[in-house]
Tab-separated table of C-alpha atoms and ligand atoms in Angstrom:
chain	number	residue	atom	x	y	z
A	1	UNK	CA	48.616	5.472	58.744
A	2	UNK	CA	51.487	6.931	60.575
A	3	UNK	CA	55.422	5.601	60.622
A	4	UNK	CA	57.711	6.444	63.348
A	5	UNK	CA	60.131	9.018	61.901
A	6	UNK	CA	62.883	6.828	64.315
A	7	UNK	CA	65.484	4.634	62.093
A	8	UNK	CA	63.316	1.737	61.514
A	9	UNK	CA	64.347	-2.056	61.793
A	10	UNK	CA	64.692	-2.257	58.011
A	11	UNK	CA	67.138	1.068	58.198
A	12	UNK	CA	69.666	-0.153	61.009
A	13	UNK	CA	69.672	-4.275	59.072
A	14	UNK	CA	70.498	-2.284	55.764
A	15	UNK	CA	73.349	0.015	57.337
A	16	UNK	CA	74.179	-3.130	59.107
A	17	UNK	CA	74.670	-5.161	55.844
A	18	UNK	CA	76.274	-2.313	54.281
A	19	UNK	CA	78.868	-2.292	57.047
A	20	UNK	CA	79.112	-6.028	57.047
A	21	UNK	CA	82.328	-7.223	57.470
A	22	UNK	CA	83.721	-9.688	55.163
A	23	UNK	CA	85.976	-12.609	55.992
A	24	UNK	CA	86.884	-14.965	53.196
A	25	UNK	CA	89.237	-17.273	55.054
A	26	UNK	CA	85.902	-18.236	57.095
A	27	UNK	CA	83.684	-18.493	53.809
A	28	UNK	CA	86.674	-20.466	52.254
A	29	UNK	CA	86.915	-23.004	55.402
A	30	UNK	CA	84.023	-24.239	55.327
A	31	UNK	CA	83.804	-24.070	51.599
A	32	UNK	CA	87.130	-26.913	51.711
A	33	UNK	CA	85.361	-28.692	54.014
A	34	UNK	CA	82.326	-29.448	51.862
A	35	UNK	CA	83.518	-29.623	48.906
A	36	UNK	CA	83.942	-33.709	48.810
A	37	UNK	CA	80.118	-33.954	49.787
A	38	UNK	CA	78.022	-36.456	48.475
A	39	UNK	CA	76.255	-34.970	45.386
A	40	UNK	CA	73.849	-35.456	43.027
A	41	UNK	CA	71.074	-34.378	40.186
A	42	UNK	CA	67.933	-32.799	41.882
A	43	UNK	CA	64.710	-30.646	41.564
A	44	UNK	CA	66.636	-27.262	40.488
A	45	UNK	CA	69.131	-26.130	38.620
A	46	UNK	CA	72.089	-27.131	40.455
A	47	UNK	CA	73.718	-30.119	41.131
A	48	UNK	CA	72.453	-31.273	44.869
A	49	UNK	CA	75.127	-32.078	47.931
A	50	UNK	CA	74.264	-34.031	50.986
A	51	UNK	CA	74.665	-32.352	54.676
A	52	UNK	CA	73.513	-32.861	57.873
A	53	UNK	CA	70.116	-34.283	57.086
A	54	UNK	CA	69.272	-32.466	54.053
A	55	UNK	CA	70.127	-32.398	50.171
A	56	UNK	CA	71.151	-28.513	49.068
A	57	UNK	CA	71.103	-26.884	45.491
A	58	UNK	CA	74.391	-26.344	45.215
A	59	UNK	CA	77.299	-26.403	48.152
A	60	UNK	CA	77.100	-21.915	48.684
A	61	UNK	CA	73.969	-22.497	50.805
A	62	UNK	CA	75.778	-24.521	52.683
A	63	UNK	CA	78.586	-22.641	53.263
A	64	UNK	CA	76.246	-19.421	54.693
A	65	UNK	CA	74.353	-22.026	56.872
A	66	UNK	CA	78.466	-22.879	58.062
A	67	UNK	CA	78.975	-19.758	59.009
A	68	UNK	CA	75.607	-18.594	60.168
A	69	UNK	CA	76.609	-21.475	62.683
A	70	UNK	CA	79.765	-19.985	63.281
A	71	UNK	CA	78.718	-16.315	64.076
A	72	UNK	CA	75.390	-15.643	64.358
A	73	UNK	CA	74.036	-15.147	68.482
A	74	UNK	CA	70.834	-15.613	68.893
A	75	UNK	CA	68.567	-13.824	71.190
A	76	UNK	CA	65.567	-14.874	72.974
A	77	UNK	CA	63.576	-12.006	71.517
A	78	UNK	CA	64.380	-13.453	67.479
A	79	UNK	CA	61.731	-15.113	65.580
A	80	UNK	CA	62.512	-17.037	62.752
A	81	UNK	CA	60.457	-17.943	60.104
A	82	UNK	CA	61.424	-21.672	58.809
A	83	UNK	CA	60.269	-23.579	56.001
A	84	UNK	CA	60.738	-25.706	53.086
A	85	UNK	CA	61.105	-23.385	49.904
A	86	UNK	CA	57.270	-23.342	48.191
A	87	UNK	CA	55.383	-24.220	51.706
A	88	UNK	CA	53.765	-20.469	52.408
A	89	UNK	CA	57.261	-18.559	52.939
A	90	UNK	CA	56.270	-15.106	51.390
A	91	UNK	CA	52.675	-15.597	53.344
A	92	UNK	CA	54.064	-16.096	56.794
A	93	UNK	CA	56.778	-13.466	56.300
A	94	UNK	CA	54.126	-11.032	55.148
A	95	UNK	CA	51.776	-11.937	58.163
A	96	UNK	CA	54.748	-12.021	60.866
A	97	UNK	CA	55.863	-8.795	59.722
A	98	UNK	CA	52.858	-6.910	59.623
A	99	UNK	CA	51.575	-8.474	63.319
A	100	UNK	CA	55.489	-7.773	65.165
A	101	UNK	CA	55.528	-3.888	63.233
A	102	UNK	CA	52.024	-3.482	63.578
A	103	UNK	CA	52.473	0.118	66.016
A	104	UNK	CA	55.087	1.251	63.992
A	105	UNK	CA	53.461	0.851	60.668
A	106	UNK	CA	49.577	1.288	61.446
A	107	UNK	CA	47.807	-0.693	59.063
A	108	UNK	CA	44.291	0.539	59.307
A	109	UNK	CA	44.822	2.788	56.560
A	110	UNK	CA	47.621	0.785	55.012
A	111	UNK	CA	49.224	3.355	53.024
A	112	UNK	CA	52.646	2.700	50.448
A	113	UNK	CA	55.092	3.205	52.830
A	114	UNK	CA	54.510	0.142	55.135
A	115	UNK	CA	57.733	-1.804	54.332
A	116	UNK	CA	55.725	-4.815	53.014
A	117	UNK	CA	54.391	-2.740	50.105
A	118	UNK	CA	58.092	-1.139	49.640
A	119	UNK	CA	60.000	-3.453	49.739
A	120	UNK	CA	58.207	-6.821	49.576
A	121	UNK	CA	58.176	-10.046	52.236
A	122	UNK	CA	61.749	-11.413	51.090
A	123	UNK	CA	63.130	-7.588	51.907
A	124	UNK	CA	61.410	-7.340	55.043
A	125	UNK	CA	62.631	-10.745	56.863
A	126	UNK	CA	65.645	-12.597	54.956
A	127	UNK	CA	67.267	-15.742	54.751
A	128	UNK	CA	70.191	-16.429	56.835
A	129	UNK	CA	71.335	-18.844	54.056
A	130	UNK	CA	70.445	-16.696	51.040
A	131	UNK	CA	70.774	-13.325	51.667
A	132	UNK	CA	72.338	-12.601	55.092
A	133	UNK	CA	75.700	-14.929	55.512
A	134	UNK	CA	76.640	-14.600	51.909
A	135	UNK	CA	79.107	-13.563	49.364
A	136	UNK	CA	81.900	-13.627	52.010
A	137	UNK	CA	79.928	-11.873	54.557
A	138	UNK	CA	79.218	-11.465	58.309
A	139	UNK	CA	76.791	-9.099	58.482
A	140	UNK	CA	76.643	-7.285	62.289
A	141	UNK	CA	73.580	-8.384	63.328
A	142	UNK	CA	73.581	-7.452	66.955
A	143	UNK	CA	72.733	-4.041	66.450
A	144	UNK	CA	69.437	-4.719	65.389
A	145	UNK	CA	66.341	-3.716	67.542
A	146	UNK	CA	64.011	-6.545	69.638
A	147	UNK	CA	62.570	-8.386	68.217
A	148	UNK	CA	64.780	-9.401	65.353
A	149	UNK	CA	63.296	-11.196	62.600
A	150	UNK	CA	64.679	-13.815	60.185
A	151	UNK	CA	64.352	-16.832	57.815
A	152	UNK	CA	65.478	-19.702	56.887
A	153	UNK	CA	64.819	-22.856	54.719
A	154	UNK	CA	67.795	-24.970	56.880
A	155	UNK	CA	66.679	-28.500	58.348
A	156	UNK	CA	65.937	-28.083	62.234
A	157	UNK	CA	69.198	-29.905	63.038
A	158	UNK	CA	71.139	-27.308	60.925
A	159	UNK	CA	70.232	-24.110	62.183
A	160	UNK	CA	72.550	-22.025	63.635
A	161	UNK	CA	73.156	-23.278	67.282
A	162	UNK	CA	72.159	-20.532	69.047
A	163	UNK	CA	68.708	-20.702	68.231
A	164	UNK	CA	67.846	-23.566	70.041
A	165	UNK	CA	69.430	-22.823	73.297
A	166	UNK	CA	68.566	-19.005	73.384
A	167	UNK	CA	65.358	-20.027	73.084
A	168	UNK	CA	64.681	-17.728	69.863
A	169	UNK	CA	60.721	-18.482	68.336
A	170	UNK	CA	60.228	-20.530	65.629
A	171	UNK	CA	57.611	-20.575	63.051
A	172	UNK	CA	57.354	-23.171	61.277
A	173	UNK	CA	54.506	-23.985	57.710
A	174	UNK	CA	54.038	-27.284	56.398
A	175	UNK	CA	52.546	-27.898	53.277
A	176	UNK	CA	50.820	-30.595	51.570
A	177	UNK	CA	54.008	-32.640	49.351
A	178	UNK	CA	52.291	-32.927	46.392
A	179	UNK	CA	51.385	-29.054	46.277
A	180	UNK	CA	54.513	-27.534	47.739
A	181	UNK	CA	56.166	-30.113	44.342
A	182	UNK	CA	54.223	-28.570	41.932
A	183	UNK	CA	55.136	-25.147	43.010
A	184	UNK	CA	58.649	-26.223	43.925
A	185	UNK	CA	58.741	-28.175	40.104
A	186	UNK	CA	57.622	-24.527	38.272
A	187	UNK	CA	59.736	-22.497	40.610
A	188	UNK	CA	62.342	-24.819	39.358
A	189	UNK	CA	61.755	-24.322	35.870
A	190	UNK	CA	61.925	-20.858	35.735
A	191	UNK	CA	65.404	-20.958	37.181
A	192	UNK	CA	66.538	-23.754	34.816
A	193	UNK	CA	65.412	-21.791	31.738
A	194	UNK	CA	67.578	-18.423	33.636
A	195	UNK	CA	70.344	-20.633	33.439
A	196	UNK	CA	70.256	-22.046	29.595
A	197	UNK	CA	68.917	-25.484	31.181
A	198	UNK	CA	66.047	-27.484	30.139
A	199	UNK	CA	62.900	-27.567	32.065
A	200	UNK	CA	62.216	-30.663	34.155
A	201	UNK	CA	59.209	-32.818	33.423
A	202	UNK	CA	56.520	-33.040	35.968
A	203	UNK	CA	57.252	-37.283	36.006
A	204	UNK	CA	60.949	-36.295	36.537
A	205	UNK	CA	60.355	-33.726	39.294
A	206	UNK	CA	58.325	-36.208	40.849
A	207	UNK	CA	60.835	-39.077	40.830
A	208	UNK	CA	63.847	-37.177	42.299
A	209	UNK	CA	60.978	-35.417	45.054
A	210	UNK	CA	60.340	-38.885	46.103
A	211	UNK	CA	63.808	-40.180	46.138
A	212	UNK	CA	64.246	-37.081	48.748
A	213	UNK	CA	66.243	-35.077	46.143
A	214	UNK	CA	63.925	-31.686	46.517
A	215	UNK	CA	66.023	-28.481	48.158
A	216	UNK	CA	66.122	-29.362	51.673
A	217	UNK	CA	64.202	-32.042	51.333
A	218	UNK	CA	63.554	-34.901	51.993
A	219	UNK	CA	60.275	-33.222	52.318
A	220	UNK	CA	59.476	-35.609	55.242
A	221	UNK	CA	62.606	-35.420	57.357
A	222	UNK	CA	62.680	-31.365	57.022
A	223	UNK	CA	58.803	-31.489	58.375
A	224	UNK	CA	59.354	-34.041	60.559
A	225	UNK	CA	62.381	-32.578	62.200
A	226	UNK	CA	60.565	-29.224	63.124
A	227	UNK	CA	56.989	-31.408	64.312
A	228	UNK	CA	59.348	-33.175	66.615
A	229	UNK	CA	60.908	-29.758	67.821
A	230	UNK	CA	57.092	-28.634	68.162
A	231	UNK	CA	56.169	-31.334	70.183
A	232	UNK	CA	59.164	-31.023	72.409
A	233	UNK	CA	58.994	-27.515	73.115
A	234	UNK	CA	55.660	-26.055	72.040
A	235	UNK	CA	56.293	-22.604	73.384
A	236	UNK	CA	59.483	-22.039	71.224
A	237	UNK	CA	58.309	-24.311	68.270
A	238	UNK	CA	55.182	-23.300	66.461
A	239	UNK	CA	53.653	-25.711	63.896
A	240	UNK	CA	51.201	-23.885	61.013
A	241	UNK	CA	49.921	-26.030	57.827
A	242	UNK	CA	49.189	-23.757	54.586
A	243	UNK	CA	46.171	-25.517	54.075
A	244	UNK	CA	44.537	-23.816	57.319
A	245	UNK	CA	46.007	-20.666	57.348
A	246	UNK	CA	44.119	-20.106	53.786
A	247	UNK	CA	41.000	-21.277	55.106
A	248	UNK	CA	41.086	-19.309	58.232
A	249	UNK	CA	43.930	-16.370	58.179
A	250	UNK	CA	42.577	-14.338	60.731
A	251	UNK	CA	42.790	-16.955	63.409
A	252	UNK	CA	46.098	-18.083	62.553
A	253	UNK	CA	47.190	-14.523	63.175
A	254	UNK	CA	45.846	-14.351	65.916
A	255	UNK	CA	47.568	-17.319	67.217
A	256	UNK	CA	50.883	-15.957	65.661
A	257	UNK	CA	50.490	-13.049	67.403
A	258	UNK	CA	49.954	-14.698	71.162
A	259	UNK	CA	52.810	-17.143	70.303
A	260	UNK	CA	55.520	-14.166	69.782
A	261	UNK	CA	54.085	-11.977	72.727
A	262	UNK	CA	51.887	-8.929	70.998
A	263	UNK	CA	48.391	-10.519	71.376
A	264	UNK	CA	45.968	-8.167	69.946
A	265	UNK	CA	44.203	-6.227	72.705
A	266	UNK	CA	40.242	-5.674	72.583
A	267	UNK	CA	40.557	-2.000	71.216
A	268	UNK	CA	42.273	-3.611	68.027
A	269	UNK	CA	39.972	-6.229	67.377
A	270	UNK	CA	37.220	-3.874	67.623
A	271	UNK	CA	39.594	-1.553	65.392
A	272	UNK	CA	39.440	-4.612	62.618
A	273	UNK	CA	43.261	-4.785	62.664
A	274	UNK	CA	43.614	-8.540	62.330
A	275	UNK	CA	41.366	-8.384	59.241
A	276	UNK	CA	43.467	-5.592	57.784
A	277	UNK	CA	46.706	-7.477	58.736
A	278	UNK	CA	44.733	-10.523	56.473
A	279	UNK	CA	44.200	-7.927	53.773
A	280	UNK	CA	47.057	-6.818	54.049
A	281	UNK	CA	48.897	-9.728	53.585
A	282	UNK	CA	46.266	-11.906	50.933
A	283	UNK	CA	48.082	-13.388	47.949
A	284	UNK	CA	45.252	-10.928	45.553
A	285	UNK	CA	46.645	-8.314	47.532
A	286	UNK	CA	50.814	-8.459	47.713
A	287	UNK	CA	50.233	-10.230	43.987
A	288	UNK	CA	48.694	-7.143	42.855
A	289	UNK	CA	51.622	-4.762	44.309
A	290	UNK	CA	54.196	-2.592	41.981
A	291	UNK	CA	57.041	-4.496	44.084
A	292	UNK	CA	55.629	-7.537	43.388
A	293	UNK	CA	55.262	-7.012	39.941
A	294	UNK	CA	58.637	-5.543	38.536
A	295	UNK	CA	60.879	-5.838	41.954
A	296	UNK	CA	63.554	-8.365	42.486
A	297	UNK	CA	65.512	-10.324	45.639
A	298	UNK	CA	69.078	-10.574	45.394
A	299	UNK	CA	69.448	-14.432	46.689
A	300	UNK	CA	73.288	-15.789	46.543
A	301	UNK	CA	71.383	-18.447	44.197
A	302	UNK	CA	70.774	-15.480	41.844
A	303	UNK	CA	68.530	-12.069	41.517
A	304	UNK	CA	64.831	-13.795	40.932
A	305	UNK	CA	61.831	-12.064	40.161
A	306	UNK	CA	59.945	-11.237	42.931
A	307	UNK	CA	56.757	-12.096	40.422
A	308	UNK	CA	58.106	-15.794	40.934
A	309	UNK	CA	57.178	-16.128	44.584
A	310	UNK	CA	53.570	-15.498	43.692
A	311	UNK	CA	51.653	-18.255	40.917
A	312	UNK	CA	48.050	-19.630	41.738
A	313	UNK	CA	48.340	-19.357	46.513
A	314	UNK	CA	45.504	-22.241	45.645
A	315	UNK	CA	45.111	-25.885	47.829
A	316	UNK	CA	45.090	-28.827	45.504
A	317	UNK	CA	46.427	-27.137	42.165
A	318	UNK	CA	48.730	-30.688	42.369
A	319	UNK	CA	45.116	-32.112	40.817
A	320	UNK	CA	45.940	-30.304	37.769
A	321	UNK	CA	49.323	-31.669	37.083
A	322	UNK	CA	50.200	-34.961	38.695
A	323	UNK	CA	48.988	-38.444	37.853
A	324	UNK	CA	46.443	-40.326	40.169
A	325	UNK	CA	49.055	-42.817	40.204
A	326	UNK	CA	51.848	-40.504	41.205
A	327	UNK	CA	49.644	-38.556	43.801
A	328	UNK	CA	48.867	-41.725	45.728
A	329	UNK	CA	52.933	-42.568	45.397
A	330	UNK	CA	53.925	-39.962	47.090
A	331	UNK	CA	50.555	-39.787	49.806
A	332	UNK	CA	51.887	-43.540	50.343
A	333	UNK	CA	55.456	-42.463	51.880
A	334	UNK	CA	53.880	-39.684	53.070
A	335	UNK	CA	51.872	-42.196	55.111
A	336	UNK	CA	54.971	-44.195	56.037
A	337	UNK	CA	56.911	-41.688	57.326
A	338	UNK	CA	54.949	-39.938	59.420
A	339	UNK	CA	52.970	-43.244	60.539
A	340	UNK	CA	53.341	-42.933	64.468
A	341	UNK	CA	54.545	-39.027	64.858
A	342	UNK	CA	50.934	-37.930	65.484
A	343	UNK	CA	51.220	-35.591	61.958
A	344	UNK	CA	48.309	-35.300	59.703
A	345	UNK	CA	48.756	-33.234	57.332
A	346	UNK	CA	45.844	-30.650	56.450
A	347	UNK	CA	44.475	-31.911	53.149
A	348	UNK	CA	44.263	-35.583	54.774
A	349	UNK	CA	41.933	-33.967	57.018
A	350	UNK	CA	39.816	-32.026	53.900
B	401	A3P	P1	51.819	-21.917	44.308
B	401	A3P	O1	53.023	-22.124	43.455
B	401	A3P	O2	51.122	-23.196	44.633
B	401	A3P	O3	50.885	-20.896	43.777
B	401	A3P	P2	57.117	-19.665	49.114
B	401	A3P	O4	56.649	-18.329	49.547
B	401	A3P	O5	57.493	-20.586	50.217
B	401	A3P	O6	58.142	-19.549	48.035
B	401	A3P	O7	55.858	-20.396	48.467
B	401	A3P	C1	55.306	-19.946	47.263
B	401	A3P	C2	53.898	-20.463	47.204
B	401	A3P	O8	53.070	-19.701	48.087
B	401	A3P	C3	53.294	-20.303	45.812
B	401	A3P	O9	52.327	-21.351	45.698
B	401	A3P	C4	52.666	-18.930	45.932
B	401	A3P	O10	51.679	-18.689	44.957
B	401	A3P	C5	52.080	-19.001	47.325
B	401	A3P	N1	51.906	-17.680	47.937
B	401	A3P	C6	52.676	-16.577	47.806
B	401	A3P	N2	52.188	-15.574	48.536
B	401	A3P	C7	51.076	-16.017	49.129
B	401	A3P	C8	50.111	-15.429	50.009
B	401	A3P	N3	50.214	-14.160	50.392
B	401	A3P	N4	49.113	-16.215	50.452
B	401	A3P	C9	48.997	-17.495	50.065
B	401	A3P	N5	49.864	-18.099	49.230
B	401	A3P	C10	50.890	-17.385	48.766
């Protein structure tokens, strides 16, 4: 394993951030102008506002999606990561990562120092919502290398302008509802209990998930909105279900890699570096790691455990918790809404 001794990407976004400017008149603006937003209880442990399409725990996610809007340029060259909190976020980050970086940090030997094993997914790529426009600041992105990578949980109609018409890559993961609520119900939890709150039952999480009341959600709109963008523009949009990528992770990195322009090349599949990319990247492996065990992320929403990203990385655990009855309630509106958009979800399929 060799790194480049250059600054790496992770160096120049960290001097970057540390550099940030700060402008609280913007933050502030846009804070006034949601703060009459329609609001309401939801799956977390805030109380949920209404924007654009999509419900948000709390209104400060909001704001840094305001004034990611506001600031940030895109580039042809970004890739961003999108997806609904609890659909695969940690996985895809982990896989992107390790595909774009692959020269710079050789994995065939995967030693500590690859950034994924230092620092963790959420350190590597982060959220322009959670942990780039936040806490009053505008972070100077434009001094980071091609390609640039980021995240984001926003609705496709709310990310920052730029993306769209630069013609930045999107990756987008889907996952099955009734999976991505369980997850989303116990990820839930363990930030009520940080906060003094009671835990939600599974019946409750269930009701406010269907009334659309999930963060981001409605589930369907948020998945719908990006299979639309997909089908519109296939080489900017691409679409990945959890469900597959477990069942065959070396082909979807493959794909990954064609989509954002470093196909592997015939010396590295004979070099096995897709299956140590896999490896690399497998929930037993990144569970197993020291920074996965006692690190944290600093998200505006609070510092989490990073031990809270990773619980069973299993299809169907929703068997386990939700009633027959409430599994076919929800794969009934899932049915509805997507009737006529040419989705099937994975697990339909199974
Ligand atoms: P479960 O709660 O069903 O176990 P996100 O990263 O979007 O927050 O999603 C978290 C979910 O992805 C959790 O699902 C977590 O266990 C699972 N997960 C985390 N890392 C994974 C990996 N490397 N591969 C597969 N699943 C993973």
């Amino acid at each position: 394993m060799s790194s480049s001794s250059q600054t790496s990407p992770l160096q120049v976004e960290q001097e970057a951030r540390a550099e940030a400017e700060t402008n609280p008149e913007l933050y502030q603006h846009f804070a006034n102008l949601v703060s009459s937003l329609p609001s309401s209880e939801g799956l977390s442990h805030n109380q949920f506002y209404r924007h654009d399409q999509g419900w948000y725990s709390g209104l400060v996610p909001i704001v840094g999606a305001m004034v990611a809007d506001a600031c940030f340029t895109a580039r042809p060259s970004d890739i961003v990561v999108a997806t609904l909190p609890k659909s695969g976020t940690t996985s895809i980050k982990s896989l992107l990562y390790a595909t774009v970086h692959r020269r710079e940090h050789h994995l065939a030997t995967a030693a500590d120092n690859h950034p994924l094993i230092s620092v963790g997914p959420h350190g590597c790529i982060k959220f322009f919502e959670y942990q780039l426009y936040t806490r009053n600041r505008v972070p100077d992105l434009d001094k980071l290398p091609d390609p640039r990578l980021f995240a984001t949980h926003l609705p496709f109609v709310s990310l920052p302008r730029t993306i769209a018409t630069s013609g930045s890559k999107i990756v987008y993961v889907c996952r099955d509802p009734k999976d991505h609520l369980i997850s989303q119900w116990d990820f839930a939890n363990k930030l009520r209990v940080m906060n003094q709150l009671e835990p939600l039952s599974v019946e409750t999480a269930a009701e406010l998930f269907c009334a659309g009341l999930s963060p981001f959600g409605p589930y369907w709109d948020h998945v719908l909105g990006y299979w639309h963008a997909h089908l519109t523009r296939p080489q900017q949009v691409l679409f990945f279900r959890y469900e597959e990528m477990q069942k065959d992770p070396a082909a979807h990195v493959r794909r990954l890699a064609e989509f954002v322009g470093h196909p592997f090349g015939v010396g590295e599949e004979e070099d096995g570096v897709v299956d140590a990319i896999v490896r690399l990247c497998s929930f037993e492996h990144m569970s197993g790691l020291e920074v996965t065990k006692s690190g944290k992320t600093d998200l505006v929403i609070g510092t989490v455990e990073n031990s809270s990203f990773f619980r069973r990385g299993v299809v169907g655990d929703w068997a386990n918790h939700l009633s027959p009855e409430t599994a076919r309630r929800i794969d009934a509106i899932t049915a509805a809404k997507f009737m006529g958009s040419g989705l099937v979800l994975a697990s339909n399929g199974q």
